[in-house]
Coordinates of N, CA and C in Angstrom, one line a residue:
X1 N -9.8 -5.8 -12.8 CA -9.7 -7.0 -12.0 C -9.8 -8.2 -12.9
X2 N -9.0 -9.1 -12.6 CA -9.0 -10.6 -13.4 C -8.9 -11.3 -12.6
X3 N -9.4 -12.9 -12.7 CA -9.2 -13.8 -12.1 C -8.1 -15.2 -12.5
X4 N -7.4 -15.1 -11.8 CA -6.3 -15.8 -11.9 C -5.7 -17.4 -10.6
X5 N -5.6 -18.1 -11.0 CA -4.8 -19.1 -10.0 C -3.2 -18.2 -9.4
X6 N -3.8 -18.5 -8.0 CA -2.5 -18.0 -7.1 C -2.1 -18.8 -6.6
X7 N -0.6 -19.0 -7.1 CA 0.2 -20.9 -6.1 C 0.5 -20.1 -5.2
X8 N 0.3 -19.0 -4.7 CA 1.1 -18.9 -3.6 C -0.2 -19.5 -2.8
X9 N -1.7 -18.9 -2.6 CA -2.8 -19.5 -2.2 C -3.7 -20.5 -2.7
X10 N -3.4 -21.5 -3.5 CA -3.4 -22.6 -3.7 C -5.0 -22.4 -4.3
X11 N -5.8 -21.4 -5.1 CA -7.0 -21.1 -5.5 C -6.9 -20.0 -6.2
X12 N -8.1 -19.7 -6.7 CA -8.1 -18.6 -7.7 C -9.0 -17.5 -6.9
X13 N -8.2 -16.4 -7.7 CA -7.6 -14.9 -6.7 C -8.3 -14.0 -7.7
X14 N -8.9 -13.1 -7.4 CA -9.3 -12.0 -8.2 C -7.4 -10.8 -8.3
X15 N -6.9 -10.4 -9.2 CA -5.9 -9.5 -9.1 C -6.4 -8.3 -9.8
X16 N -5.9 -7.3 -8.8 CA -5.8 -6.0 -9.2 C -5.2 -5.1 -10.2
X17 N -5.8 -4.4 -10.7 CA -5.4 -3.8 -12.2 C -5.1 -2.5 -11.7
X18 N -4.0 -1.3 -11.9 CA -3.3 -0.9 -11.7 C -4.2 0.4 -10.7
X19 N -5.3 1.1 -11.7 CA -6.3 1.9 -11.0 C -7.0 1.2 -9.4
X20 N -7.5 -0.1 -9.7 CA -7.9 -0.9 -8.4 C -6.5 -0.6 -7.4
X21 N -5.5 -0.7 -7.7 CA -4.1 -1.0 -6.7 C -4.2 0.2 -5.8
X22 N -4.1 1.4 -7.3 CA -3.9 2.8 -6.5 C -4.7 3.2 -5.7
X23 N -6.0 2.4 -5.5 CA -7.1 2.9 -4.9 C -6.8 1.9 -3.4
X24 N -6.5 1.1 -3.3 CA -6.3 0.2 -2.0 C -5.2 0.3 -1.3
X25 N -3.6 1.0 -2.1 CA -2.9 0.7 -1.4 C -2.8 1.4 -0.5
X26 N -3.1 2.7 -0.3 CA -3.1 3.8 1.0 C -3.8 3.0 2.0
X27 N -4.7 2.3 1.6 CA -5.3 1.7 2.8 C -4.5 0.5 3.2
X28 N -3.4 -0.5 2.2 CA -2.3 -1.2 3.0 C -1.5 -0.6 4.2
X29 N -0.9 0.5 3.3 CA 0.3 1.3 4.3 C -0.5 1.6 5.6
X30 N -1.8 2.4 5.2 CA -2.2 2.8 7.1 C -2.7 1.5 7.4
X31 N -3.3 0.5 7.2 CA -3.4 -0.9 8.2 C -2.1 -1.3 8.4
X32 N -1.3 -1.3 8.1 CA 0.2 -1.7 8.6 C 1.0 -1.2 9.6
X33 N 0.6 0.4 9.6 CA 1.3 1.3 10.6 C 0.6 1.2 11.9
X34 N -1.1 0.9 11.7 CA -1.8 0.3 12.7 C -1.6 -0.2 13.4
X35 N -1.0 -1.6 12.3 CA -1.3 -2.7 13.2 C 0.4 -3.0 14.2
X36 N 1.2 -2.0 13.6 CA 2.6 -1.6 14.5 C 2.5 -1.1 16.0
X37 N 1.5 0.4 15.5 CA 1.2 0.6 16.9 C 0.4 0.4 17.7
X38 N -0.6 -1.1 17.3 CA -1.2 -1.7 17.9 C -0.7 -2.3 18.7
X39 N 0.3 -3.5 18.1 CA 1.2 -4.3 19.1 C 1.8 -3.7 19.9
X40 N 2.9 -2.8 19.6 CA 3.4 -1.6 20.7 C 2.5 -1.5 21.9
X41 N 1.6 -0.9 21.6 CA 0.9 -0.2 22.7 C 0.1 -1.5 24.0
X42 N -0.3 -2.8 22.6 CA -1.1 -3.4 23.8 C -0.1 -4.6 23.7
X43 N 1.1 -4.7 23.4 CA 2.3 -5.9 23.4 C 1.4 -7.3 23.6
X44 N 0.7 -7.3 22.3 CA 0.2 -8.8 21.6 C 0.6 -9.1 20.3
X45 N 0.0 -10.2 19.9 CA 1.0 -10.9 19.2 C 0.5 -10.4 17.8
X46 N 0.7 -10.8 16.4 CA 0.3 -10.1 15.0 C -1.0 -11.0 15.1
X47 N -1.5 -12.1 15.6 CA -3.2 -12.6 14.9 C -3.7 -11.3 16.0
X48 N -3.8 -11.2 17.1 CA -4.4 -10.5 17.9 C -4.8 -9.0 16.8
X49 N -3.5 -8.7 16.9 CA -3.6 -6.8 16.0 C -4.3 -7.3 15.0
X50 N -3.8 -8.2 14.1 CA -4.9 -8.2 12.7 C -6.3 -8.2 13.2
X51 N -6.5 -8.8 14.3 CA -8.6 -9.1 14.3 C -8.8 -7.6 14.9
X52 N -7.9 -6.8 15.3 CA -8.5 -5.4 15.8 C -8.1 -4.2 15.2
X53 N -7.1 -4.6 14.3 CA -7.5 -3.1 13.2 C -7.3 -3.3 12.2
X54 N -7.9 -1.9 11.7 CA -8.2 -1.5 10.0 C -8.9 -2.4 9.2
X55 N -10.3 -2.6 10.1 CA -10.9 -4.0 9.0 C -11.8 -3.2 7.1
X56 N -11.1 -1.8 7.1 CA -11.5 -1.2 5.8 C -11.0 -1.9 5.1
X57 N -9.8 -2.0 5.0 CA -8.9 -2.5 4.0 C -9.8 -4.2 3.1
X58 N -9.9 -5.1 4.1 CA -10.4 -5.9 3.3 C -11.8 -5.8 3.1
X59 N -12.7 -4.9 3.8 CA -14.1 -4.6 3.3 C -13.9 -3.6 2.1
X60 N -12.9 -2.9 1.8 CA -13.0 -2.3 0.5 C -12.4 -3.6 -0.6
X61 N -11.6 -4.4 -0.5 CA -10.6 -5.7 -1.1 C -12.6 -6.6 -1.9
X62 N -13.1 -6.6 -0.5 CA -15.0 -6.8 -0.7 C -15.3 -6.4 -1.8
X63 N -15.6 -5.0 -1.7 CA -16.7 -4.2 -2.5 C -15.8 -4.5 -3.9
X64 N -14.7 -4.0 -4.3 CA -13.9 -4.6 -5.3 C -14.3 -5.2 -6.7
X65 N -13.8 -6.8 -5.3 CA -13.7 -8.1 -6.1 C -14.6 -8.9 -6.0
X66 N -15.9 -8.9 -4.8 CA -16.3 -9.7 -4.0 C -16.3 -11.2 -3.4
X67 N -14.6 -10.9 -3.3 CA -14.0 -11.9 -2.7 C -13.2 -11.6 -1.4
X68 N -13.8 -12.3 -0.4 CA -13.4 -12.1 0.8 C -11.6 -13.0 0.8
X69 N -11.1 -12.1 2.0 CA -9.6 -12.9 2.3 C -9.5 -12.4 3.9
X70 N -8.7 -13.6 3.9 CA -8.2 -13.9 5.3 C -7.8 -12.8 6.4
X71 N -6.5 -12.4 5.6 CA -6.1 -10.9 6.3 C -5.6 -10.0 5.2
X72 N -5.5 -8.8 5.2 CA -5.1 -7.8 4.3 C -4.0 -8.0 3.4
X73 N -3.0 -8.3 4.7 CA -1.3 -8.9 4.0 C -1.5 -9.6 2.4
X74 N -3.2 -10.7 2.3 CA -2.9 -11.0 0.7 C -2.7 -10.7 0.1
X75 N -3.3 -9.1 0.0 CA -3.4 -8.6 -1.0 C -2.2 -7.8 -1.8
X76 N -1.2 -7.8 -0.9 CA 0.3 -7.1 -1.7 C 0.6 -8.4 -2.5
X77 N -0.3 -9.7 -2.6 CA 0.4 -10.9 -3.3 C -0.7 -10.5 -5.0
X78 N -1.6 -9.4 -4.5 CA -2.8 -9.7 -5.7 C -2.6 -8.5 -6.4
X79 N -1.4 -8.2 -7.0 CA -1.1 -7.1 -7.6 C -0.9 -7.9 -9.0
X80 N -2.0 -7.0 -10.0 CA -1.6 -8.1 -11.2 C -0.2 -7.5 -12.5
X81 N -0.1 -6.5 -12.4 CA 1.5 -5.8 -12.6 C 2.5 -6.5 -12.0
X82 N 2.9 -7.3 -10.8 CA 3.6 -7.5 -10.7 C 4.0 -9.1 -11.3
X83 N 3.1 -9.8 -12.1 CA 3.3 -11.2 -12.6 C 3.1 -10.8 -13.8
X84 N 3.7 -11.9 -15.1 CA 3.9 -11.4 -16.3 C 2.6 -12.3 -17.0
X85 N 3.1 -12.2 -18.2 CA 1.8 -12.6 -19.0 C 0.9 -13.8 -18.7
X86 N 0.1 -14.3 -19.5 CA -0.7 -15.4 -19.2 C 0.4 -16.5 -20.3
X87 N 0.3 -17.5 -19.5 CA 0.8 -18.5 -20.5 C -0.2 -19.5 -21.5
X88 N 0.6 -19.4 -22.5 CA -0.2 -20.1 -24.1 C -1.1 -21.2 -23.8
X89 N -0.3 -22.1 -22.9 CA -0.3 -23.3 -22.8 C -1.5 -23.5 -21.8
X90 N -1.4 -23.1 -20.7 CA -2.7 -23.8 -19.6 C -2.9 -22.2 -19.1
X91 N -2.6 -21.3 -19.2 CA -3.0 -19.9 -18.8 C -2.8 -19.4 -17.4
X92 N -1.9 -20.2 -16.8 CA -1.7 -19.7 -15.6 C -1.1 -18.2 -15.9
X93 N -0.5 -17.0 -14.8 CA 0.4 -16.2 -14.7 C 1.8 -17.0 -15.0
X94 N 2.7 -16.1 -15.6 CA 4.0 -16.5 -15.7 C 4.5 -15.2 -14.0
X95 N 5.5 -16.1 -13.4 CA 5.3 -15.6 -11.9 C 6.5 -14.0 -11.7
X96 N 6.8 -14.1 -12.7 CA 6.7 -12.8 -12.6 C 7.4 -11.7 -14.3
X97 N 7.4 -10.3 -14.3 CA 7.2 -10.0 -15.6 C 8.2 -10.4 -16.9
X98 N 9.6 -10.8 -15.8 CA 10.9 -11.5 -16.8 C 10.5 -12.7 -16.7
X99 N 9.4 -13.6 -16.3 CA 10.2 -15.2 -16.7 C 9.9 -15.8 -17.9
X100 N 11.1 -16.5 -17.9 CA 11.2 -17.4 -19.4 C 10.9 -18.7 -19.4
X101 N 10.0 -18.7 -18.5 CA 9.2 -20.2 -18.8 C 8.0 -19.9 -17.5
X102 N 7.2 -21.0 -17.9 CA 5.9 -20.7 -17.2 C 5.9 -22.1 -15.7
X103 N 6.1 -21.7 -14.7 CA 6.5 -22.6 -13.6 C 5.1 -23.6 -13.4
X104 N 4.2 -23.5 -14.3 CA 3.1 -24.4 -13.8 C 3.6 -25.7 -14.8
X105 N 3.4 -25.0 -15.9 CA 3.7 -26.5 -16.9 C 4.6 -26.4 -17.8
X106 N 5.6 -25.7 -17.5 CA 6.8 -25.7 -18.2 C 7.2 -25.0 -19.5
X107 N 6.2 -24.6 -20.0 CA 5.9 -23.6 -21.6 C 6.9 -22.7 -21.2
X108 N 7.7 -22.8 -22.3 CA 8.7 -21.9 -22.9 C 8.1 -20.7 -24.1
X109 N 8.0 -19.3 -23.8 CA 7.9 -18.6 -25.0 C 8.7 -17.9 -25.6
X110 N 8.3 -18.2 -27.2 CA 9.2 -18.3 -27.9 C 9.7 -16.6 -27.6
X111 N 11.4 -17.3 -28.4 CA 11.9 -16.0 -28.1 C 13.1 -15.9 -26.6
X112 N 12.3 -16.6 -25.1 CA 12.9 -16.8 -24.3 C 14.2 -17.8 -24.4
X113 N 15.2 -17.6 -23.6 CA 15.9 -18.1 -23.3 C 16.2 -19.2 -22.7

C-alpha cells in the first residue's frame, strides 16, 4: 500500500499493491451482486442498498489501510496498477500506465511523445 493524491477524490488515498487487490477484490464482486439483489428484492434506491449490505468490504479496505471510505465503489478507483509511475516533478500518479505527460503539472518524461 502507498499513499498517493486521488483527483478523482480530491485527497490522499492509500492504493493497493497487487497482493492487497487480490485479497479485496472477491469481496468487491460479492458486495456488488448484493447490492443488485438487494434493490431487486426490496426496489430501493442504490444509497439505501449500500447502507445495508456487505459492510466487510470496507471494514477489511479498514484493517488494510486504516483509512476509512465512504462506500466500497472507491475502491475499484484505489488500484495502484492501474495508474502509471510517480511523476519527477511534484510526485503525483501519472493517471494512467501509457501517459506522456503528468496531468497535475504538466511534466513531460523524457522519451514521451
Amino acid at each position: 500500500m502507498e499513499i498517493y493524491f486521488s483527483w478523482r477524490y480530491g485527497r490522499e488515498l492509500p492504493y493497493l499493491n497487487e497482493d492487497e487487490w487480490q485479497e479485496i477484490s472477491p469481496l468487491l464482486a460479492d458486495a456488488m451482486e448484493a447490492i443488485r439483489e438487494y434493490r431487486k428484492e426490496h426496489k430501493c434506491d442504490l444509497a439505501t442498498a449500500r447502507a445495508n449490505c456487505k459492510p466487510e468490504v470496507r471494514s477489511r479496505f479498514l484493517e488494510i489501510t486504516g483509512v476509512s471510505i465512504d462506500h466500497f465503489e472507491q475502491i475499484y478507483h484505489l488500484r495502484r496498477s492501474d495508474f502509471g509511475r510517480e511523476c519527477a516533478k511534484c510526485g503525483h500518479l501519472l493517471r494512467t500506465p501509457r501517459a506522456s505527460f503528468c496531468a497535475n503539472c504538466g511534466w513531460v518524461p523524457e522519451g514521451a511523445a
